[in-house]
């Protein structure tokens, strides 16, 4: 049989072609799925990018500023005080000031270029001026541009604090137009030279980094662009994985596609992490400039710029406070890169690399902390606006705090208590001080305790202690509002009063003497207890309580006789509020720490403009104030007249039982100051108002300077003479008569010295002359 050959079955070749076809279509399908995934994932990432970039990129902290220092000829401002203000503002001393933030001292003059600033009532550009001083006064202001004399100018305010509710990141937002070219050039040269050429990811940078790492045998350079770093900081974690790197690259491409290079660069400048300020991170070059050098970013020198850019690589590793040598090496490397790429000459490189790091003390970015004042500010914000205000991003609060007054208050408390303890052998003394501008009703300085940096118990607001004789002006104001005059005689004789508990109360004068009768003005000037008690009983204790409420005391007060000698507890802030109407001829308004609030969008939210209201008789208030000037010139505070001869001031000392509390309230033509000195445990401090609180007031004036009080006699008040024994109005030439201001309305014509004849021509001439 013939052998039959097997024919190849065509079915055997089919699987090979089918396999390739299957693989091909599988690949196509997988590619489509991958493409669809990339599209969908890209849409998701693009949505995230747009949500962040098109919306509010950051929750910015609340910026709190001091008052802007107002400058005018004749102002109470010494050259040293002005230099301290410039130091708080971090102005830089130079040989010849040309740029904003620079100054030089020339004898009794200071030349400076004030920084531009967006005030709440409008923007003000940079201004060059020359300030000339004459002792404790600013003599004249001259424009350096046209040499004209100026009648007014103002400085930029001091940045006091940044409030970060809810633990938000701390940063100062800067626009790219505000950033110096030196910073932009240095950043791009060091971190991303191809920034303006690549599309978010730079293959050239990746290849360059790979080559550098291979040659070094370790990772010495990264290939991430600034856009990739921004994507990572904005949206991703610091996890090192291929998936995270792919997301970073994808988002960088999307960011670069949707936004301009300047928008991306501006976002990076504000987002990059550059250090740690205790518990809070330092984000962005705007804040880092203040954090490391205490100046705005546009005032940085090239060596300072190089240090900040060098920190991008590792703020902790190159921390200039902990590792100054590392930081300097890194800074000099950045400077070397600038030199190699032609941005610095060899001479400029050598000069910059020889500079010390020049960093400020960690955490001292601004004029130091004022925790007691900030405590008052937050309470006012809560009361006036509610708690939600501080959650708004980029808010600016302009306060009434005067750094010069605050420094003087802090110094007087610290040094004053130390001196008192040393001289009198005392221990554990504490104090609190409140300074207000009594014309505007603004708190300009506040010290809550011996250590002004301590953020604990705020004695200026929360320590209510019996005020002793500080209550007496309210008693005398009540009498003067009810028909009495400064010449009205008050009984100064032993008195016994049975209280509700059946106990006898026998008030005594401080010197244990009785004068039988004393004119009302002298009783207040010398703070005599017995005449004050008699006056309170004469006009009615209910009326005294009513006066105290009108003056601003809000708490309930029992009309006991001891009230008129100070059996009422107030804080130093409440005392200041109580004395405000006396200083203002019966007008008052709530003391405020806020001048204005500006939203993150630059729109004015609030401006302090509350009008004062009348709460006490105009004439009686002025007469009470006049009597308080006698307290300083001849009464319990007369030591002030010896220390400040020729200066008119008004004041009142206060001392409580067993010398537990020492008080003083005093004022010049600008400020009202209330001071308490004592012990936290309420044991005896062993100090009177004169030996304790008055000494701190004197120390404050030594530091601050003093403006003599101008007592403009209001229309309706004129000079008159009164018989000391009877209080009858008499002729001016009567022997022993007391000549004082008096309310004209209802004042009887003067009697002769005998008591019944009309006044003679000499008396009429005398009264007319003084009126």
XYZ file of C-alpha atoms in Angstrom:
771
model
C 0.000 0.000 0.000
C 1.241 3.272 -0.840
C 1.918 5.531 2.119
C -0.353 8.562 2.135
C 1.178 11.908 3.204
C -0.649 13.901 5.855
C -1.677 17.305 4.812
C -1.129 20.188 7.222
C -4.315 21.237 8.814
C -4.936 24.915 8.292
C -6.320 25.089 11.813
C -2.832 24.703 13.315
C -1.582 28.131 12.008
C -4.587 30.049 13.236
C -3.678 30.305 16.897
C -0.501 32.299 16.227
C -2.181 35.018 14.191
C -5.142 35.066 16.530
C -2.851 35.512 19.534
C -1.181 38.541 18.057
C -4.489 39.947 17.005
C -5.854 39.389 20.489
C -2.838 40.970 22.084
C -3.084 43.909 19.706
C -6.693 44.622 20.476
C -6.100 44.035 24.163
C -3.369 46.617 24.006
C -5.657 48.998 22.209
C -8.365 48.498 24.780
C -5.952 48.900 27.676
C -4.579 52.019 26.058
C -8.068 53.403 25.696
C -8.812 52.552 29.304
C -5.537 54.134 30.380
C -6.243 57.173 28.263
C -9.750 57.401 29.668
C -8.327 57.035 33.157
C -5.764 59.726 32.503
C -8.442 62.008 31.115
C -10.803 61.410 34.021
C -7.975 61.621 36.542
C -6.731 64.734 34.795
C -10.171 66.296 35.044
C -10.202 65.446 38.756
C -6.744 66.940 39.295
C -7.606 69.953 37.163
C -10.669 70.590 39.324
C -8.511 70.466 42.446
C -5.998 72.840 40.894
C -8.624 75.352 39.824
C -10.436 75.208 43.156
C -7.210 76.146 44.934
C -5.816 78.652 42.449
C -9.027 80.391 41.475
C -10.314 80.595 45.050
C -8.660 81.794 48.230
C -5.272 80.098 48.225
C -4.472 80.692 51.897
C -6.191 81.462 55.170
C -4.027 84.403 56.183
C -3.488 85.466 59.806
C -4.980 88.613 61.289
C -2.457 91.452 61.247
C -2.475 93.781 64.261
C -0.825 97.207 63.949
C -0.027 100.015 66.362
C -1.044 103.592 65.800
C 1.006 105.356 63.117
C 3.291 107.867 64.819
C 1.991 111.325 63.923
C 4.664 113.975 63.478
C 4.156 117.734 63.884
C 6.326 120.632 65.093
C 6.212 121.117 68.855
C 5.268 117.498 69.453
C 6.371 115.727 72.633
C 8.973 113.541 70.917
C 12.713 113.365 71.560
C 15.369 112.192 69.144
C 15.983 109.079 71.250
C 12.292 108.228 71.259
C 12.197 108.598 67.489
C 15.202 106.326 67.130
C 13.473 103.737 69.326
C 10.424 103.942 67.065
C 12.643 103.416 64.009
C 14.235 100.409 65.695
C 10.815 98.904 66.397
C 9.989 99.466 62.727
C 13.299 97.789 61.771
C 14.563 100.808 59.842
C 18.207 100.416 58.840
C 20.905 102.983 59.720
C 22.925 103.983 56.627
C 25.349 106.693 55.585
C 22.822 108.305 53.279
C 19.191 107.136 53.137
C 17.910 106.590 49.611
C 15.463 103.691 49.869
C 12.384 103.199 52.065
C 13.234 101.870 55.510
C 16.598 103.686 55.785
C 17.711 106.519 58.085
C 20.746 108.341 59.403
C 21.351 110.430 62.503
C 22.969 113.825 62.055
C 23.400 115.543 65.425
C 19.978 116.647 66.604
C 18.392 115.630 63.286
C 17.289 112.372 61.686
C 17.010 111.907 57.927
C 14.809 109.025 56.817
C 12.798 107.601 53.964
C 9.452 106.494 55.274
C 8.088 103.296 53.801
C 4.919 103.374 51.695
C 1.931 101.947 53.520
C -1.752 101.192 52.915
C -3.418 102.939 55.840
C -7.069 102.277 56.591
C -7.969 105.700 55.225
C -5.878 105.375 52.049
C -2.450 104.504 50.687
C 0.520 106.768 51.342
C 3.672 106.624 49.230
C 7.263 106.666 50.435
C 8.477 110.036 51.712
C 11.964 111.369 52.423
C 12.116 113.847 55.303
C 14.416 115.410 57.847
C 13.310 115.673 61.479
C 15.021 118.218 63.728
C 14.677 117.920 67.509
C 15.058 120.408 70.332
C 15.464 118.437 73.544
C 12.217 116.588 74.327
C 10.366 118.188 71.395
C 10.214 117.746 67.635
C 11.198 121.188 66.343
C 10.549 120.931 62.593
C 9.890 118.593 59.672
C 11.476 119.210 56.293
C 10.765 117.454 53.002
C 13.996 116.150 51.473
C 12.461 116.320 48.009
C 11.737 120.059 47.822
C 13.198 121.339 51.142
C 9.803 122.689 52.234
C 8.764 122.790 55.881
C 5.956 120.343 56.670
C 3.248 120.857 59.264
C 2.336 117.191 59.497
C 3.556 113.722 58.546
C 3.081 110.209 59.809
C 5.172 107.067 60.013
C 4.113 103.582 59.028
C 2.638 101.640 61.981
C 4.480 98.964 63.938
C 3.384 95.380 63.306
C 2.426 94.256 66.816
C 1.250 90.711 66.266
C -0.284 88.149 63.935
C -3.284 86.228 65.234
C -3.679 82.699 63.892
C -6.994 81.247 65.074
C -7.640 77.555 64.477
C -3.923 76.889 64.022
C -3.770 78.248 60.466
C -0.372 78.601 58.806
C 1.515 81.826 59.479
C 2.472 83.885 56.442
C 2.634 87.443 55.123
C 1.230 87.613 51.625
C 3.463 89.364 49.066
C 2.713 90.197 45.448
C 5.327 89.487 42.819
C 5.580 93.225 42.102
C 6.695 93.756 45.726
C 9.479 91.179 45.501
C 12.918 92.507 44.542
C 14.466 91.238 41.334
C 17.442 89.961 43.317
C 15.195 87.424 45.068
C 13.555 86.241 41.831
C 16.908 85.851 40.071
C 18.464 84.025 43.014
C 15.513 81.670 43.415
C 15.365 80.736 39.725
C 19.149 80.387 39.426
C 19.235 78.047 42.413
C 15.997 76.077 42.045
C 14.725 76.245 38.438
C 16.819 77.925 35.737
C 14.461 76.826 32.940
C 11.317 78.023 34.726
C 10.175 80.354 31.950
C 10.932 77.774 29.214
C 9.516 74.424 30.427
C 5.873 73.362 30.589
C 5.760 72.497 34.275
C 8.154 69.547 34.049
C 11.705 69.970 32.784
C 13.368 66.963 31.088
C 16.570 69.009 30.911
C 16.564 69.494 34.671
C 15.863 65.796 35.244
C 18.798 64.755 33.018
C 21.053 67.352 34.643
C 20.143 66.101 38.108
C 20.706 62.450 37.112
C 24.163 63.262 35.753
C 25.114 65.218 38.858
C 23.922 62.431 41.147
C 25.795 59.736 39.185
C 29.022 61.735 39.264
C 28.650 62.385 43.008
C 27.644 58.831 43.820
C 24.727 60.113 45.882
C 21.701 62.378 45.567
C 22.992 65.927 45.455
C 20.478 67.523 43.110
C 16.778 67.194 42.361
C 15.031 67.546 39.059
C 11.766 68.987 40.328
C 10.734 72.323 38.934
C 9.285 75.116 41.068
C 5.902 74.192 39.619
C 6.306 70.588 40.770
C 7.380 71.763 44.231
C 4.330 74.013 44.356
C 2.039 71.131 43.354
C 3.557 68.956 46.066
C 3.238 71.658 48.740
C -0.313 72.583 47.748
C -1.893 69.187 47.139
C 0.312 66.209 48.055
C 2.089 64.615 50.979
C 5.860 64.276 51.403
C 5.644 60.532 50.776
C 8.433 59.297 48.459
C 6.772 57.065 45.890
C 6.473 56.776 42.117
C 2.704 57.360 42.300
C 3.149 60.604 44.225
C 5.825 61.732 41.765
C 3.549 61.015 38.792
C 0.697 63.001 40.385
C 3.107 65.838 41.079
C 4.265 65.936 37.442
C 0.710 65.707 36.081
C -0.496 68.550 38.313
C 2.540 70.642 37.410
C 1.672 70.337 33.725
C -1.936 71.306 34.444
C -0.880 74.286 36.554
C 1.528 75.468 33.885
C -1.169 75.120 31.216
C -3.815 77.069 33.093
C -1.821 79.854 34.753
C 0.852 82.349 33.814
C 4.426 81.945 34.953
C 4.165 85.021 37.187
C 1.042 83.652 38.881
C 2.817 80.352 39.538
C 5.936 82.078 40.820
C 3.912 84.357 43.119
C 2.098 81.342 44.568
C 5.433 79.606 45.182
C 6.912 82.672 46.876
C 4.043 82.631 49.384
C 3.699 78.875 49.860
C 7.244 77.573 50.371
C 8.117 76.417 53.905
C 11.148 78.276 55.278
C 11.413 77.564 58.986
C 9.785 77.014 62.336
C 8.804 79.725 64.818
C 8.329 77.615 67.945
C 5.005 75.797 67.341
C 4.197 77.560 64.069
C 5.717 77.095 60.648
C 7.085 80.026 58.665
C 5.632 80.008 55.159
C 6.584 82.256 52.271
C 9.382 84.743 51.733
C 7.252 87.625 53.039
C 7.132 86.236 56.563
C 10.596 84.656 56.387
C 12.087 88.090 55.687
C 10.652 89.380 58.982
C 11.352 86.126 60.820
C 15.074 86.035 60.036
C 15.932 89.701 59.486
C 13.046 91.809 60.818
C 12.531 93.783 57.587
C 10.133 93.678 54.624
C 11.189 91.474 51.733
C 11.845 94.442 49.439
C 14.570 95.706 51.808
C 16.696 92.541 51.808
C 20.381 92.699 50.885
C 21.777 90.114 48.452
C 23.466 88.079 51.212
C 20.148 87.918 53.089
C 18.344 86.881 49.903
C 20.893 84.117 49.371
C 20.335 82.751 52.876
C 16.550 82.639 52.464
C 16.808 80.912 49.076
C 19.357 78.510 50.497
C 16.882 77.530 53.218
C 14.449 76.184 50.600
C 16.548 73.014 50.433
C 16.160 72.289 54.143
C 15.064 74.901 56.724
C 15.711 72.584 59.664
C 19.084 71.333 58.449
C 20.300 74.850 57.672
C 18.625 76.550 60.650
C 20.908 79.613 61.121
C 20.305 79.815 64.888
C 21.130 76.166 65.559
C 23.660 75.563 62.779
C 25.175 78.922 61.791
C 28.170 77.359 60.015
C 25.943 75.146 57.855
C 23.717 78.112 57.056
C 26.655 80.295 56.070
C 28.110 77.558 53.864
C 24.772 77.125 52.112
C 24.368 80.892 51.700
C 27.827 81.244 50.196
C 27.098 78.371 47.791
C 24.032 80.240 46.524
C 26.128 83.393 46.144
C 28.705 81.359 44.202
C 25.997 80.150 41.807
C 24.944 83.759 41.202
C 28.545 84.677 40.492
C 29.019 81.760 38.081
C 25.890 82.721 36.143
C 26.870 86.373 35.886
C 24.331 87.808 38.335
C 27.120 88.951 40.690
C 30.567 90.308 39.953
C 33.518 88.754 41.704
C 33.835 91.819 43.930
C 30.131 91.686 44.853
C 30.420 87.974 45.614
C 33.415 88.484 47.878
C 31.747 91.354 49.727
C 28.470 89.475 50.241
C 30.153 86.266 51.362
C 32.083 88.186 54.056
C 28.890 89.474 55.672
C 27.756 87.887 58.949
C 24.417 86.100 58.877
C 22.837 89.130 60.561
C 19.774 87.282 61.824
C 17.633 88.701 64.617
C 16.667 86.880 67.812
C 14.307 84.005 67.054
C 10.683 85.099 67.423
C 11.458 88.843 67.519
C 10.010 89.618 64.105
C 8.272 92.735 65.289
C 8.143 95.149 68.196
C 7.783 92.488 70.875
C 4.690 91.108 72.468
C 2.205 93.163 74.482
C 0.035 90.388 75.941
C -1.950 92.612 78.314
C -2.960 95.013 75.540
C -3.693 92.135 73.148
C -5.907 90.632 75.834
C -7.881 93.886 75.964
C -8.037 93.993 72.162
C -9.437 90.472 71.858
C -12.099 91.215 74.455
C -13.165 94.317 72.575
C -13.280 92.389 69.285
C -15.447 89.745 70.944
C -17.801 92.341 72.431
C -18.027 94.591 69.388
C -17.957 92.085 66.507
C -18.305 88.573 67.922
C -15.833 85.699 67.760
C -16.195 85.113 64.000
C -14.346 88.279 63.006
C -10.914 86.826 63.759
C -11.621 83.841 61.513
C -11.621 86.091 58.433
C -8.540 85.704 56.253
C -6.147 88.617 55.823
C -7.895 90.918 58.279
C -6.002 94.032 59.427
C -6.709 95.601 62.809
C -5.336 99.079 63.442
C -5.111 99.731 67.177
C -4.545 102.776 69.354
C -1.443 101.358 71.067
C 1.420 103.853 71.158
C 4.733 101.931 71.308
C 6.527 104.942 72.823
C 3.962 105.216 75.631
C 3.939 101.432 76.064
C 7.718 101.330 76.444
C 7.619 104.162 78.995
C 4.857 102.402 80.955
C 6.703 99.075 80.993
C 9.959 100.708 82.061
C 8.300 102.723 84.834
C 6.588 99.634 86.258
C 9.642 97.386 86.134
C 12.220 99.882 87.398
C 9.799 101.656 89.736
C 8.842 98.540 91.665
C 12.474 97.479 91.945
C 13.432 100.885 93.335
C 10.540 100.973 95.810
C 11.361 97.488 97.098
C 15.009 98.414 97.510
C 14.367 101.741 99.250
C 11.556 100.557 101.531
C 12.507 96.954 102.093
C 9.361 95.591 100.423
C 8.896 92.291 98.588
C 6.505 90.693 96.104
C 5.037 93.967 94.900
C 2.919 93.975 91.768
C 1.511 96.788 89.663
C -0.747 97.598 86.736
C -1.000 100.717 84.576
C -3.472 102.008 81.998
C -2.695 105.037 79.812
C -5.405 106.628 77.675
C -5.656 109.546 75.296
C -8.432 111.344 77.151
C -9.272 113.513 74.136
C -10.077 110.497 71.924
C -11.088 107.893 74.509
C -8.361 105.503 73.311
C -6.136 103.165 75.310
C -2.560 103.943 74.245
C -0.646 101.726 76.702
C -1.483 98.957 79.130
C 0.701 96.982 81.536
C -0.873 94.009 83.276
C 1.869 93.215 85.753
C 5.467 93.512 86.789
C 6.606 91.343 83.876
C 5.031 92.986 80.809
C 5.816 89.940 78.638
C 3.872 87.569 80.895
C 0.621 86.498 79.258
C -1.111 85.382 82.450
C -3.299 87.279 84.902
C -4.042 90.758 83.555
C -4.227 93.034 86.595
C -5.027 96.099 84.512
C -8.393 94.586 83.568
C -9.185 91.787 86.008
C -7.707 92.888 89.359
C -10.518 94.748 91.146
C -9.272 96.292 94.367
C -10.730 98.917 96.663
C -9.780 102.315 95.271
C -9.556 104.349 98.501
C -9.413 108.085 97.983
C -9.638 107.771 94.197
C -13.392 107.816 94.738
C -13.318 111.302 96.280
C -13.445 113.340 93.042
C -16.820 111.686 92.373
C -18.030 112.824 95.812
C -16.852 116.392 95.242
C -18.264 116.395 91.713
C -21.633 115.485 93.238
C -21.390 118.414 95.650
C -20.378 120.881 92.934
C -23.251 119.633 90.760
C -25.681 120.405 93.596
C -25.008 124.065 94.293
C -21.779 123.951 96.293
C -18.647 125.874 95.309
C -14.922 125.299 95.677
C -15.114 127.786 98.536
C -17.897 126.028 100.451
C -16.636 125.211 103.978
C -16.876 121.582 105.060
C -16.878 120.436 108.674
C -13.672 118.809 109.842
C -14.673 117.727 113.331
C -14.927 114.326 115.023
C -17.899 112.356 113.726
C -19.518 109.080 114.731
C -21.747 107.066 112.437
C -23.609 103.945 113.507
C -23.681 101.368 110.769
C -26.397 98.844 109.941
C -24.599 96.269 112.050
C -24.772 98.593 115.046
C -21.048 99.281 115.041
C -19.803 102.841 115.429
C -17.652 104.191 112.613
C -15.391 107.095 113.484
C -13.501 108.179 110.351
C -10.166 109.920 110.813
C -7.963 112.097 108.629
C -4.651 110.560 107.619
C -2.730 112.924 109.956
C -5.217 112.324 112.813
C -5.879 116.072 113.030
C -9.113 118.096 112.833
C -9.251 121.537 111.295
C -12.812 122.392 112.380
C -13.660 123.801 108.923
C -11.928 123.603 105.559
C -12.891 124.888 102.066
C -14.117 122.235 99.672
C -11.190 122.678 97.254
C -8.571 122.268 99.984
C -10.348 119.222 101.399
C -10.053 117.503 98.014
C -6.484 118.691 97.378
C -5.317 117.325 100.738
C -7.587 114.239 100.553
C -9.163 114.854 103.963
C -11.440 112.020 105.036
C -13.724 113.647 107.585
C -14.813 116.602 105.392
C -15.416 114.121 102.551
C -17.705 112.006 104.739
C -19.607 115.121 105.815
C -19.927 116.201 102.171
C -21.237 112.789 101.119
C -23.831 112.813 103.887
C -24.773 116.399 103.063
C -25.499 115.806 99.358
C -26.833 112.282 99.881
C -25.117 108.936 99.367
C -27.658 107.941 96.723
C -26.563 110.911 94.646
C -22.908 109.883 95.019
C -23.812 106.381 93.816
C -25.670 107.925 90.874
C -22.617 110.040 89.996
C -20.364 106.982 90.026
C -22.702 105.166 87.655
C -22.793 108.156 85.329
C -18.991 108.261 85.343
C -18.919 104.693 84.038
C -18.861 102.413 87.105
C -21.136 99.537 86.087
C -21.215 97.366 89.196
C -23.849 97.611 91.911
C -22.825 99.976 94.715
C -24.331 100.046 98.200
C -24.894 103.589 99.574
C -22.958 103.048 102.800
C -21.041 105.965 104.352
C -17.748 104.093 103.849
C -18.359 104.378 100.103
C -17.127 107.990 100.079
C -13.726 106.854 101.365
C -13.292 104.219 98.677
C -15.139 101.082 99.749
C -15.704 100.188 96.099
C -13.491 97.829 94.080
C -12.427 98.709 90.542
C -9.719 97.681 88.095
C -7.167 100.213 86.777
C -9.035 100.222 83.442
C -12.335 101.008 85.189
C -10.645 103.785 87.169
C -9.365 105.290 83.933
C -12.874 105.148 82.484
C -14.288 106.788 85.638
C -11.891 109.742 85.413
C -12.463 110.298 81.683
C -15.563 112.554 82.092
C -13.765 114.663 84.704
C -10.988 115.316 82.203
C -13.491 116.107 79.433
C -15.863 118.541 81.190
C -18.481 115.849 81.731
C -18.228 114.169 78.299
C -17.289 110.505 77.949
C -17.200 107.481 75.667
C -16.193 103.842 76.234
C -12.425 103.426 76.174
C -11.398 101.646 72.996
C -8.298 99.871 71.701
C -9.470 99.638 68.065
C -9.157 102.442 65.532
C -10.133 100.571 62.383
C -10.621 97.121 60.865
C -9.868 96.396 57.199
C -10.966 93.178 55.469
C -8.768 90.912 53.393
C -10.204 92.558 50.292
C -8.919 95.959 51.434
C -12.374 97.333 52.262
C -12.953 99.230 55.502
C -15.105 97.180 57.880
C -15.062 99.491 60.910
C -13.637 102.839 61.939
C -13.803 104.180 65.475
C -15.886 107.303 65.433
C -18.180 106.982 68.413
C -19.234 110.412 69.612
C -18.930 111.341 73.255
C -22.004 111.917 75.376
C -22.523 114.141 78.400
C -22.850 112.282 81.680
C -21.946 114.987 84.209
C -22.374 118.723 84.653
C -19.862 120.590 82.483
C -19.019 123.240 85.070
C -18.860 120.892 88.052
C -16.526 118.553 86.102
C -14.185 121.395 85.174
C -14.157 122.715 88.761
C -13.367 119.202 90.046
C -10.468 118.997 87.599
C -9.248 122.425 88.735
C -9.271 121.239 92.343
C -7.265 118.169 91.296
C -4.533 120.448 89.945
C -4.214 121.710 93.526
C -3.627 118.110 94.602
C -0.454 118.244 92.483
C 0.622 121.806 93.254
C 0.024 121.807 97.017
C -1.730 118.619 98.133
C -0.947 114.918 98.505
C 0.815 114.734 95.107
C 2.891 117.908 95.523
C 6.132 115.979 95.056
C 5.290 116.038 91.320
C 5.535 119.827 91.280
C 9.054 119.594 92.658
C 10.065 117.055 90.021
C 8.379 118.881 87.142
C 8.487 122.596 88.046
C 6.282 124.920 86.044
C 4.181 122.046 84.681
C 0.432 121.931 85.365
C -1.021 118.473 86.019
C -4.082 117.084 87.748
C -4.117 114.008 89.908
C -5.447 112.086 92.862
C -3.730 109.723 95.265
C -5.486 106.747 96.809
C -4.673 104.538 99.780
C -6.784 101.754 101.288
C -7.036 100.360 104.819
C -3.856 98.867 106.302
C -1.954 100.234 103.288
C -3.024 97.274 101.147
C -3.415 99.248 97.931
C -1.557 102.223 96.528
C -3.335 104.144 93.755
C -2.748 107.182 91.614
C -4.722 108.716 88.767
C -3.031 111.600 86.975
C -3.201 113.507 83.748
C -1.388 116.065 81.665
C -2.688 117.734 78.530
C -2.505 114.530 76.485
C -2.870 111.416 78.601
C -4.764 110.051 81.586
C -2.879 107.443 83.629
C -4.289 105.117 86.295
C -1.885 103.039 88.385
C -2.272 100.394 91.095
C 0.504 98.998 93.280
C -0.026 96.225 95.829
C 0.248 92.510 96.432
C -1.679 89.733 94.777
C -2.525 88.110 98.128
C -4.126 91.380 99.363
C -1.780 91.668 102.327
C -0.413 95.072 103.280
C 1.956 96.569 100.731
C 2.964 99.211 103.302
C 2.571 101.992 100.735
C 0.421 105.082 100.422
C -0.674 106.446 97.096
C 2.166 108.951 97.279
C 4.912 106.491 98.194
C 3.867 103.831 95.699
C 1.755 104.475 92.597
C 2.727 108.149 92.403
C 6.383 107.129 92.049
C 5.521 105.011 89.014
C 3.603 107.914 87.493
C 6.635 110.145 87.970
C 8.838 107.501 86.331
C 6.437 107.289 83.410
C 6.602 111.048 82.838
C 10.407 110.945 82.986
C 10.395 108.395 80.163
C 7.483 109.730 78.163
C 7.745 113.479 78.604
C 4.937 115.736 79.797
C 2.595 118.267 78.207
C 1.458 120.924 80.672
C -2.301 120.800 81.234
C -4.170 123.694 79.624
C -7.123 124.719 81.781
C -9.307 126.761 79.476
C -12.005 128.211 81.707
C -15.366 127.362 80.122
C -17.851 130.097 79.372
C -20.088 130.352 82.404
C -17.248 130.070 84.934
C -15.449 133.072 86.425
C -13.207 133.901 89.347
C -14.897 134.714 92.647
C -13.876 135.247 96.266
C -15.426 133.437 99.235
C -15.142 133.881 102.988
C -13.356 130.861 104.418
C -15.569 130.533 107.476
C -19.009 131.022 105.959
C -18.514 130.301 102.258
C -20.276 133.556 101.414
C -19.180 135.298 98.256
C -17.273 138.430 99.269
C -15.216 141.175 97.716
C -11.864 140.179 96.275
C -9.990 142.524 98.616
C -11.404 140.980 101.799
C -8.550 139.734 104.020
C -8.239 135.960 104.134
C -10.787 135.341 101.417
C -10.376 132.392 99.066
C -10.302 133.227 95.354
C -11.414 130.313 93.166
C -13.279 129.685 89.898
C -17.035 129.358 90.302
C -20.082 128.744 88.149
C -21.477 132.167 87.244
C -25.155 131.222 86.994
C -26.875 131.511 90.356
C -23.846 133.126 91.977
C -24.949 135.961 94.307
C -23.280 139.363 94.038
C -20.245 139.740 96.296
C -20.839 141.158 99.735
C -18.476 143.502 101.519
C -16.021 142.150 103.985
C -18.616 142.828 106.678
C -21.058 140.608 104.867
C -23.797 142.993 103.641
C -22.583 145.755 101.278
C -22.236 145.431 97.489
C -18.845 144.897 96.012
C -16.663 147.927 95.378
C -15.117 148.924 92.065
C -11.785 147.273 92.894
C -13.490 143.926 93.401
C -15.370 144.267 90.106
C -12.131 145.122 88.294
C -10.328 142.145 89.910
C -13.054 139.687 88.911
C -13.188 141.092 85.387
C -9.414 140.838 85.011
C -9.291 137.150 85.866
C -12.357 136.377 83.819
